[in-house]
Amino acid sequence: MRMLVERYQHVVFRLCYRMLGQRQDAEDVAQETFLRAFRSLGQFDPQRAFEPWLLTIAANRCRTVLAARGKRRYARELPEMLADPSGDVLAARQMEEELTFALGRMREEYRLALVLFHEQERSYAEMSEILDRPVGTIKTWVHRARQELLAHLRSRGIWQESACEL
Amino acid sequence: VNCDDFEARLQDLLDQRFPPGDDLELVAHSLQCEPCREQLEWQQTSLASLRWSDARSPRVSADFADRVVQLARLETSRPAAPECGVRRVAPDRLVPEQRTWELRGRVSSGRRWVSSLAAWGMALSLCLLLVALWWGRGGRWSGEVPLAIDGEIPLAWQTRGDTRLPVLSGGMPSDLSWGAGDSWRVFPPWESLPRGPYRPGPDDPLALRPDSTSYQIWISTLTAQWPDVAPSVAAIGRSDCGWFAAGGGFARSGPRDHSPLAPDRRPR
């Protein structure tokens, strides 16, 4: 049991952290995820992969917590507007803050899809199983999430789009 | 490649996790188009920032695994009902040696909604049942619903002044000893009657008067619309009182030592 937790705790926690934006909430949900998984082990088919099944539980728990939060769904403070959109704006810390803020403004499905694909590097097939949606739907979510991410960076003055000359 | 194509091809490359530099046409366009080149760079930069580096990666508390294991053991130490037909899997078997497992199957997210709906449905049904019981027991007829007395359900209530006396067993109205101001409110035991085209409901308590007008109306209604009910058929009631047999009819009122019936006319 300990091996199982230690093996998967980081992947579950990181998903929860990206979804909830708060460390404590993420840890609570990760803990609940493991407990629920242990309770439901009898329903798990050992012929299937365990990790997507575990992440399905984690994603569902995150949605439940977000729904319970109501309007205060993603508790992150708005970072200060960047004074100079050029130069050092690529600093990792600032970018991370902007990303976190942008994720908090996305629809839950888009956020989950973006995090699973780009942060956890899951395949679309895996994501389809985790999110219980067709691959086409998942792709649409990821594409829209990328577009929203760029739109956010533009709105925050990080990236100034100019007219295409060609 | 024009600017419209650029977006679609960039998304395809990102979906396949190929470096955009692998697409020479895309690179060629981005070298000529400043906005597309910026979009390419920012898309790569922002998406790469989503991946945690080891230094920045948030980590769970050091005692996280201990806590989870402790809580799980606490739960499993409680006795639980065995799950029939379900194979238990040892947790240690679930740790893969390599991350190359194949994905198969699917977990339905709708299942929890179904179980949630079922729970709410059961709760609602229970509430409705309680309301129905309350309604039937007296919520509506407060004071007039026959209540069990000494294990018997009165057939009627006799009102004599301020006193209400339960009618416990059968007889004929003519058997009753009527006094001035007496009135009878009868709740026949409809359940004991056989099925037929007419079955008085619980909303039809019969008001009796000494002239038995209501009684006659009721009997005529019963016999006219229920022709297969023959008078004095014992099957529809313990009636030694002729053809009126609503499960015993009515007459003797309680308490037991206060019978309005003449002793020689009490039902057997």
Coordinates of C-alpha atoms in Angstrom, one line a residue:
Chain A
M1 CA 0.0 0.0 0.0
R2 CA 2.8 2.4 0.9
M3 CA 4.6 1.5 -2.4
L4 CA 1.5 2.4 -4.3
V5 CA 1.1 5.8 -2.6
E6 CA 4.7 6.7 -3.0
R7 CA 4.7 5.6 -6.6
Y8 CA 1.7 7.8 -7.6
Q9 CA 1.6 10.5 -5.0
H10 CA 3.4 13.1 -7.1
V11 CA 1.5 12.6 -10.3
V12 CA -1.8 12.8 -8.4
F13 CA -0.8 15.8 -6.3
R14 CA 0.4 17.8 -9.3
L15 CA -2.8 17.2 -11.2
C16 CA -4.8 18.3 -8.1
Y17 CA -2.5 21.3 -7.6
R18 CA -3.0 22.5 -11.2
M19 CA -6.7 22.0 -11.0
L20 CA -7.3 23.6 -7.6
G21 CA -4.5 26.2 -7.4
Q22 CA -4.0 25.7 -3.7
R23 CA -1.5 23.4 -2.1
Q24 CA -3.5 22.4 0.9
D25 CA -6.7 21.6 -1.1
A26 CA -4.6 19.7 -3.6
E27 CA -3.1 17.6 -0.8
D28 CA -6.4 16.9 0.7
V29 CA -7.9 15.8 -2.6
A30 CA -4.9 13.7 -3.4
Q31 CA -5.3 11.9 0.0
E32 CA -9.0 11.4 -0.6
T33 CA -8.2 10.0 -4.1
F34 CA -6.0 7.3 -2.6
L35 CA -8.5 6.4 0.1
R36 CA -11.2 6.1 -2.5
A37 CA -9.0 4.1 -4.7
F38 CA -8.3 1.6 -1.9
R39 CA -12.0 1.4 -1.1
S40 CA -12.8 0.7 -4.7
L41 CA -10.0 -1.8 -5.5
G42 CA -12.6 -4.5 -5.7
Q43 CA -14.1 -2.8 -8.7
F44 CA -10.7 -2.4 -10.4
D45 CA -9.9 -4.7 -13.3
P46 CA -6.3 -5.7 -12.8
Q47 CA -6.0 -6.2 -16.6
R48 CA -6.3 -2.5 -17.0
A49 CA -3.7 0.2 -16.3
F50 CA -3.9 1.6 -12.8
E51 CA -2.7 5.1 -13.4
P52 CA -5.5 6.4 -15.6
W53 CA -8.0 4.8 -13.3
L54 CA -6.4 6.6 -10.4
L55 CA -6.3 9.9 -12.3
T56 CA -10.0 9.5 -13.1
I57 CA -10.8 9.4 -9.4
A58 CA -8.5 12.4 -8.8
A59 CA -10.1 14.4 -11.7
N60 CA -13.6 13.7 -10.4
R61 CA -12.6 14.7 -6.9
C62 CA -11.2 17.9 -8.2
R63 CA -14.4 18.7 -10.0
T64 CA -16.4 18.0 -6.9
V65 CA -14.3 20.4 -4.8
L66 CA -14.5 23.0 -7.5
A67 CA -18.2 22.7 -7.7
A68 CA -18.4 23.0 -3.9
R69 CA -16.4 26.2 -4.0
G70 CA -19.0 27.8 -6.2
K71 CA -18.0 31.1 -7.7
R72 CA -14.7 31.1 -5.8
R73 CA -13.6 28.2 -7.9
Y74 CA -9.9 28.9 -8.4
A75 CA -8.4 30.7 -5.5
R76 CA -5.5 32.5 -6.9
E77 CA -4.7 36.1 -6.6
L78 CA -4.4 38.2 -9.7
P79 CA -0.7 39.0 -10.2
E80 CA 0.3 42.6 -10.8
M81 CA 0.3 43.7 -14.4
L82 CA 3.7 43.5 -15.9
A83 CA 5.2 46.9 -16.4
D84 CA 7.4 46.0 -19.3
P85 CA 6.0 43.4 -21.6
S86 CA 9.4 42.9 -23.2
G87 CA 12.8 42.2 -21.7
D88 CA 12.7 40.0 -18.6
V89 CA 9.0 38.9 -18.9
L90 CA 10.2 35.4 -19.6
A91 CA 11.3 35.0 -16.1
A92 CA 10.1 31.6 -15.1
R93 CA 8.4 32.8 -11.9
Q94 CA 6.4 35.5 -13.7
M95 CA 5.4 33.1 -16.4
E96 CA 4.3 30.5 -13.9
E97 CA 2.1 33.1 -12.2
E98 CA 0.6 34.1 -15.4
L99 CA 0.0 30.5 -16.4
T100 CA -1.6 29.7 -13.0
F101 CA -3.8 32.7 -13.4
A102 CA -4.8 31.8 -16.9
L103 CA -5.5 28.2 -15.9
G104 CA -7.8 29.5 -13.2
R105 CA -9.9 31.4 -15.7
M106 CA -10.4 28.5 -18.1
R107 CA -13.2 26.1 -18.1
E108 CA -12.5 23.1 -15.9
E109 CA -12.5 20.8 -18.9
Y110 CA -10.0 22.9 -20.8
R111 CA -7.8 23.2 -17.8
L112 CA -7.9 19.5 -17.1
A113 CA -7.2 18.6 -20.8
L114 CA -4.3 21.1 -21.0
V115 CA -2.6 19.9 -17.8
L116 CA -3.0 16.3 -18.7
F117 CA -1.6 16.7 -22.2
H118 CA 1.2 19.2 -21.7
E119 CA 2.1 18.9 -18.0
Q120 CA 1.6 15.2 -17.5
E121 CA 2.3 14.4 -21.1
R122 CA -0.6 11.9 -21.4
S123 CA -1.7 10.6 -24.8
Y124 CA -5.1 11.5 -26.2
A125 CA -6.1 7.8 -25.7
E126 CA -5.2 8.0 -22.1
M127 CA -7.0 11.3 -21.7
S128 CA -10.1 9.8 -23.3
E129 CA -10.1 7.1 -20.7
I130 CA -9.4 9.4 -17.8
L131 CA -12.0 12.0 -18.8
D132 CA -14.5 9.6 -20.3
R133 CA -14.9 11.6 -23.5
P134 CA -14.1 10.8 -27.2
V135 CA -10.6 11.7 -28.4
G136 CA -12.1 14.3 -30.8
T137 CA -13.6 16.1 -27.8
I138 CA -10.4 16.0 -25.9
K139 CA -8.5 17.4 -28.8
T140 CA -11.0 20.3 -29.1
W141 CA -10.6 21.0 -25.5
V142 CA -6.8 21.1 -25.7
H143 CA -6.8 23.3 -28.8
R144 CA -9.2 25.8 -27.2
A145 CA -7.1 25.7 -24.0
R146 CA -4.0 26.7 -26.0
Q147 CA -5.9 29.5 -27.7
E148 CA -7.2 30.8 -24.4
L149 CA -3.7 30.6 -23.0
L150 CA -2.3 32.8 -25.7
A151 CA -5.3 35.1 -25.5
H152 CA -4.6 35.5 -21.8
L153 CA -1.0 36.3 -22.4
R154 CA -2.0 38.9 -25.0
S155 CA -4.6 40.5 -22.6
R156 CA -2.0 40.7 -19.9
G157 CA 0.4 42.5 -22.2
I158 CA 2.9 39.7 -22.3
W159 CA 2.5 39.0 -25.9
Q160 CA 1.6 41.8 -28.3
E161 CA 0.0 40.4 -31.5
S162 CA 0.6 42.5 -34.6
A163 CA -1.1 42.3 -37.9
C164 CA 0.2 39.6 -40.1
E165 CA 1.8 41.1 -43.1
L166 CA 1.6 38.2 -45.5
Chain B
V1 CA 1.7 28.0 -46.0
N2 CA -0.3 31.1 -45.2
C3 CA -1.2 32.5 -41.8
D4 CA -4.5 30.6 -41.8
D5 CA -2.8 27.3 -42.4
F6 CA -0.1 28.1 -39.9
E7 CA -2.4 27.9 -36.9
A8 CA -3.8 24.5 -37.9
R9 CA -0.4 23.0 -38.7
L10 CA 1.0 24.3 -35.5
Q11 CA -1.8 22.7 -33.5
D12 CA -1.1 19.4 -35.3
L13 CA 2.6 19.5 -34.5
L14 CA 1.9 20.2 -30.8
D15 CA -0.7 17.4 -30.7
Q16 CA 2.0 15.0 -32.0
R17 CA 4.6 16.5 -29.7
F18 CA 6.9 17.2 -32.6
P19 CA 9.2 20.2 -32.4
P20 CA 7.8 22.9 -34.8
G21 CA 11.2 23.1 -36.3
D22 CA 10.7 19.8 -37.9
D23 CA 8.1 21.3 -40.3
L24 CA 10.3 23.2 -42.7
E25 CA 7.4 24.9 -44.4
L26 CA 6.2 26.2 -41.1
V27 CA 9.6 27.5 -40.2
A28 CA 9.9 29.1 -43.6
H29 CA 6.6 31.0 -43.1
S30 CA 7.5 32.0 -39.6
L31 CA 10.8 33.5 -40.8
Q32 CA 8.8 35.8 -43.1
C33 CA 5.9 36.5 -40.8
E34 CA 6.7 38.2 -37.5
P35 CA 3.3 37.6 -35.8
C36 CA 3.3 33.9 -36.7
R37 CA 6.9 33.5 -35.5
E38 CA 5.9 35.2 -32.2
Q39 CA 2.9 33.0 -31.9
L40 CA 5.1 29.9 -32.4
E41 CA 7.6 31.0 -29.8
W42 CA 5.1 32.0 -27.2
Q43 CA 3.1 28.9 -27.7
Q44 CA 6.2 26.8 -27.1
T45 CA 7.3 28.9 -24.2
S46 CA 4.0 28.9 -22.4
L47 CA 3.3 25.3 -22.9
A48 CA 6.8 24.3 -21.9
S49 CA 6.3 26.3 -18.7
L50 CA 3.4 24.1 -17.8
R51 CA 5.8 21.3 -17.2
W52 CA 7.4 21.5 -13.8
S53 CA 11.1 21.4 -13.5
D54 CA 12.4 19.4 -10.6
A55 CA 13.3 22.5 -8.8
R56 CA 10.0 24.2 -9.2
S57 CA 7.7 21.2 -8.9
P58 CA 5.4 21.3 -6.0
R59 CA 5.7 18.3 -3.7
V60 CA 3.5 16.7 -1.2
S61 CA 4.3 16.8 2.4
A62 CA 7.0 14.4 3.6
D63 CA 4.5 12.5 5.7
F64 CA 1.8 12.2 3.0
A65 CA 2.3 8.5 2.3
D66 CA 2.3 7.8 6.1
R67 CA -0.9 9.6 6.6
V68 CA -2.7 8.0 3.7
V69 CA -1.6 4.5 4.7
Q70 CA -2.6 5.1 8.3
L71 CA -6.0 6.3 7.3
A72 CA -6.5 3.5 4.8
R73 CA -5.6 0.9 7.5
L74 CA -8.0 2.6 9.9
E75 CA -10.7 2.2 7.3
T76 CA -9.9 -1.4 6.5
S77 CA -9.8 -2.3 10.2
R78 CA -13.5 -1.7 10.4
P79 CA -15.6 -4.8 9.6
A80 CA -17.1 -4.5 6.1
A81 CA -19.6 -6.6 4.3
P82 CA -18.0 -8.9 1.7
E83 CA -18.5 -8.0 -1.9
C84 CA -20.0 -10.8 -3.8
G85 CA -18.4 -11.8 -7.1
V86 CA -15.7 -9.1 -6.8
R87 CA -12.1 -10.0 -6.9
R88 CA -9.9 -8.2 -4.5
V89 CA -6.5 -7.0 -5.8
A90 CA -3.5 -6.6 -3.6
P91 CA -2.3 -3.0 -3.9
D92 CA 1.3 -4.1 -4.3
R93 CA 0.3 -5.8 -7.6
L94 CA -0.7 -2.4 -9.0
V95 CA 2.7 -0.9 -9.0
P96 CA 4.1 -1.3 -12.5
E97 CA 7.8 -1.9 -13.1
Q98 CA 7.7 0.3 -16.2
R99 CA 5.3 2.9 -17.4
T100 CA 4.4 1.1 -20.5
W101 CA 1.0 -0.2 -19.6
E102 CA -1.7 -0.4 -22.2
L103 CA -4.9 1.5 -21.8
R104 CA -8.1 -0.4 -21.9
G105 CA -11.6 0.0 -20.6
R106 CA -13.4 2.9 -19.3
V107 CA -14.8 4.1 -16.0
S108 CA -18.3 5.6 -16.3
S109 CA -18.6 9.0 -14.8
G110 CA -22.4 8.8 -15.1
R111 CA -22.5 6.0 -12.5
R112 CA -22.1 8.3 -9.5
W113 CA -24.9 10.6 -10.8
V114 CA -27.2 7.6 -11.1
S115 CA -26.4 6.4 -7.6
S116 CA -26.9 10.0 -6.4
L117 CA -30.3 10.3 -8.1
A118 CA -31.3 6.9 -6.7
A119 CA -30.4 8.1 -3.2
W120 CA -32.5 11.3 -3.6
G121 CA -35.3 9.3 -5.1
M122 CA -35.4 6.9 -2.1
A123 CA -35.3 9.9 0.3
L124 CA -38.2 11.5 -1.5
S125 CA -40.2 8.3 -1.5
L126 CA -39.6 7.9 2.2
C127 CA -40.8 11.5 2.8
L128 CA -44.0 10.9 0.7
L129 CA -44.7 7.7 2.6
L130 CA -44.4 9.5 5.9
V131 CA -46.7 12.2 4.8
A132 CA -49.2 9.7 3.5
L133 CA -49.1 7.8 6.8
W134 CA -49.7 11.0 8.7
W135 CA -52.5 11.9 6.4
G136 CA -54.2 8.6 6.8
R137 CA -53.7 8.5 10.5
G138 CA -55.3 11.7 11.3
G139 CA -53.7 14.6 9.6
R140 CA -56.8 15.2 7.7
W141 CA -59.6 13.7 9.8
S142 CA -58.2 14.8 13.1
G143 CA -60.5 13.5 15.8
E144 CA -62.7 11.5 13.4
V145 CA -60.4 8.8 12.2
P146 CA -61.2 5.5 14.0
L147 CA -58.2 4.7 16.2
A148 CA -57.5 1.3 17.6
I149 CA -58.9 0.8 21.1
D150 CA -57.7 -2.2 23.0
G151 CA -56.4 -3.6 19.7
E152 CA -59.7 -3.1 17.9
I153 CA -60.4 -0.5 15.3
P154 CA -63.8 1.1 15.9
L155 CA -66.3 1.0 13.2
A156 CA -67.9 4.2 14.2
W157 CA -67.9 6.9 16.8
Q158 CA -70.9 7.9 18.6
T159 CA -71.2 11.4 19.7
R160 CA -73.3 11.9 22.8
G161 CA -73.0 15.5 24.0
D162 CA -69.4 16.1 24.6
T163 CA -68.6 12.4 24.8
R164 CA -67.3 10.4 21.9
L165 CA -67.7 6.7 22.2
P166 CA -66.1 4.2 19.9
V167 CA -68.3 1.7 18.1
L168 CA -66.5 -1.6 18.2
S169 CA -68.6 -4.3 16.8
G170 CA -71.7 -4.9 14.6
G171 CA -75.4 -4.4 14.7
M172 CA -78.2 -2.6 13.0
P173 CA -79.1 1.0 13.5
S174 CA -82.4 0.0 14.8
D175 CA -80.5 -1.8 17.5
L176 CA -79.1 1.4 18.8
S177 CA -80.6 3.1 21.7
W178 CA -81.0 6.6 20.4
G179 CA -81.1 9.5 22.8
A180 CA -81.9 13.1 22.2
G181 CA -79.0 14.8 20.4
D182 CA -77.2 11.6 19.5
S183 CA -75.4 11.3 16.2
W184 CA -73.4 8.6 14.6
R185 CA -70.5 8.9 12.4
V186 CA -69.6 5.6 10.8
F187 CA -66.4 4.5 9.2
P188 CA -67.2 1.1 7.8
P189 CA -64.3 -1.3 7.4
W190 CA -64.3 -1.0 3.6
E191 CA -61.3 -3.3 3.4
S192 CA -63.4 -6.2 4.4
L193 CA -65.8 -5.8 1.5
P194 CA -65.3 -7.8 -1.7
R195 CA -64.3 -5.9 -4.8
G196 CA -67.1 -4.5 -6.8
P197 CA -68.1 -1.6 -9.1
Y198 CA -68.9 0.5 -6.1
R199 CA -66.7 0.8 -3.1
P200 CA -67.2 3.7 -0.8
G201 CA -64.0 5.5 -0.1
P202 CA -62.7 6.6 3.3
D203 CA -64.1 10.1 2.6
D204 CA -67.6 8.7 2.8
P205 CA -68.4 8.3 6.5
L206 CA -72.0 7.7 7.0
A207 CA -74.0 10.0 9.2
L208 CA -76.8 8.1 10.8
R209 CA -79.9 9.6 12.3
P210 CA -82.6 7.9 14.3
D211 CA -84.8 7.8 11.2
S212 CA -82.1 5.9 9.4
T213 CA -82.5 7.9 6.2
S214 CA -78.8 8.0 5.5
Y215 CA -78.5 4.4 6.4
Q216 CA -81.2 3.5 4.0
I217 CA -79.6 5.5 1.2
W218 CA -76.3 3.9 1.9
I219 CA -77.7 0.4 1.9
S220 CA -79.7 1.0 -1.3
T221 CA -76.6 2.4 -3.0
L222 CA -74.6 -0.5 -1.8
T223 CA -77.1 -3.1 -2.9
A224 CA -78.1 -1.4 -6.2
Q225 CA -74.5 -1.0 -7.4
W226 CA -73.3 -4.2 -5.9
P227 CA -75.8 -6.7 -7.0
D228 CA -73.6 -9.6 -6.3
V229 CA -73.6 -8.9 -2.6
A230 CA -76.5 -10.8 -1.3
P231 CA -78.0 -9.8 2.0
S232 CA -76.9 -11.7 4.9
V233 CA -74.0 -13.2 3.2
A234 CA -71.7 -14.0 6.0
A235 CA -68.7 -13.7 3.8
I236 CA -68.9 -10.0 3.8
G237 CA -69.1 -9.6 7.5
R238 CA -70.2 -11.2 10.7
S239 CA -73.7 -10.2 10.3
D240 CA -76.4 -11.7 12.2
C241 CA -78.3 -8.4 11.6
G242 CA -79.8 -9.2 8.3
W243 CA -78.4 -8.1 4.9
F244 CA -76.4 -5.2 6.1
A245 CA -73.0 -6.6 6.3
A246 CA -70.3 -4.0 6.1
G247 CA -67.8 -6.1 7.8
G248 CA -69.7 -6.3 11.0
G249 CA -71.9 -3.2 10.7
F250 CA -72.1 -1.1 13.7
A251 CA -73.7 -0.8 17.0
R252 CA -72.2 -1.6 20.2
S253 CA -70.4 1.4 21.5
G254 CA -67.7 1.4 24.1
P255 CA -66.5 1.5 26.7
R256 CA -67.6 -2.0 26.9
D257 CA -69.8 -1.6 29.9
H258 CA -71.7 1.2 28.2
S259 CA -73.5 -0.7 25.4
P260 CA -76.5 1.0 23.9
L261 CA -77.7 -2.4 22.7
A262 CA -80.3 -4.2 24.4
P263 CA -78.7 -7.3 25.9
D264 CA -81.0 -9.6 24.0
R265 CA -80.2 -8.0 20.6
R266 CA -76.4 -7.9 20.8
P267 CA -74.8 -9.6 17.8
R268 CA -73.4 -13.0 18.4

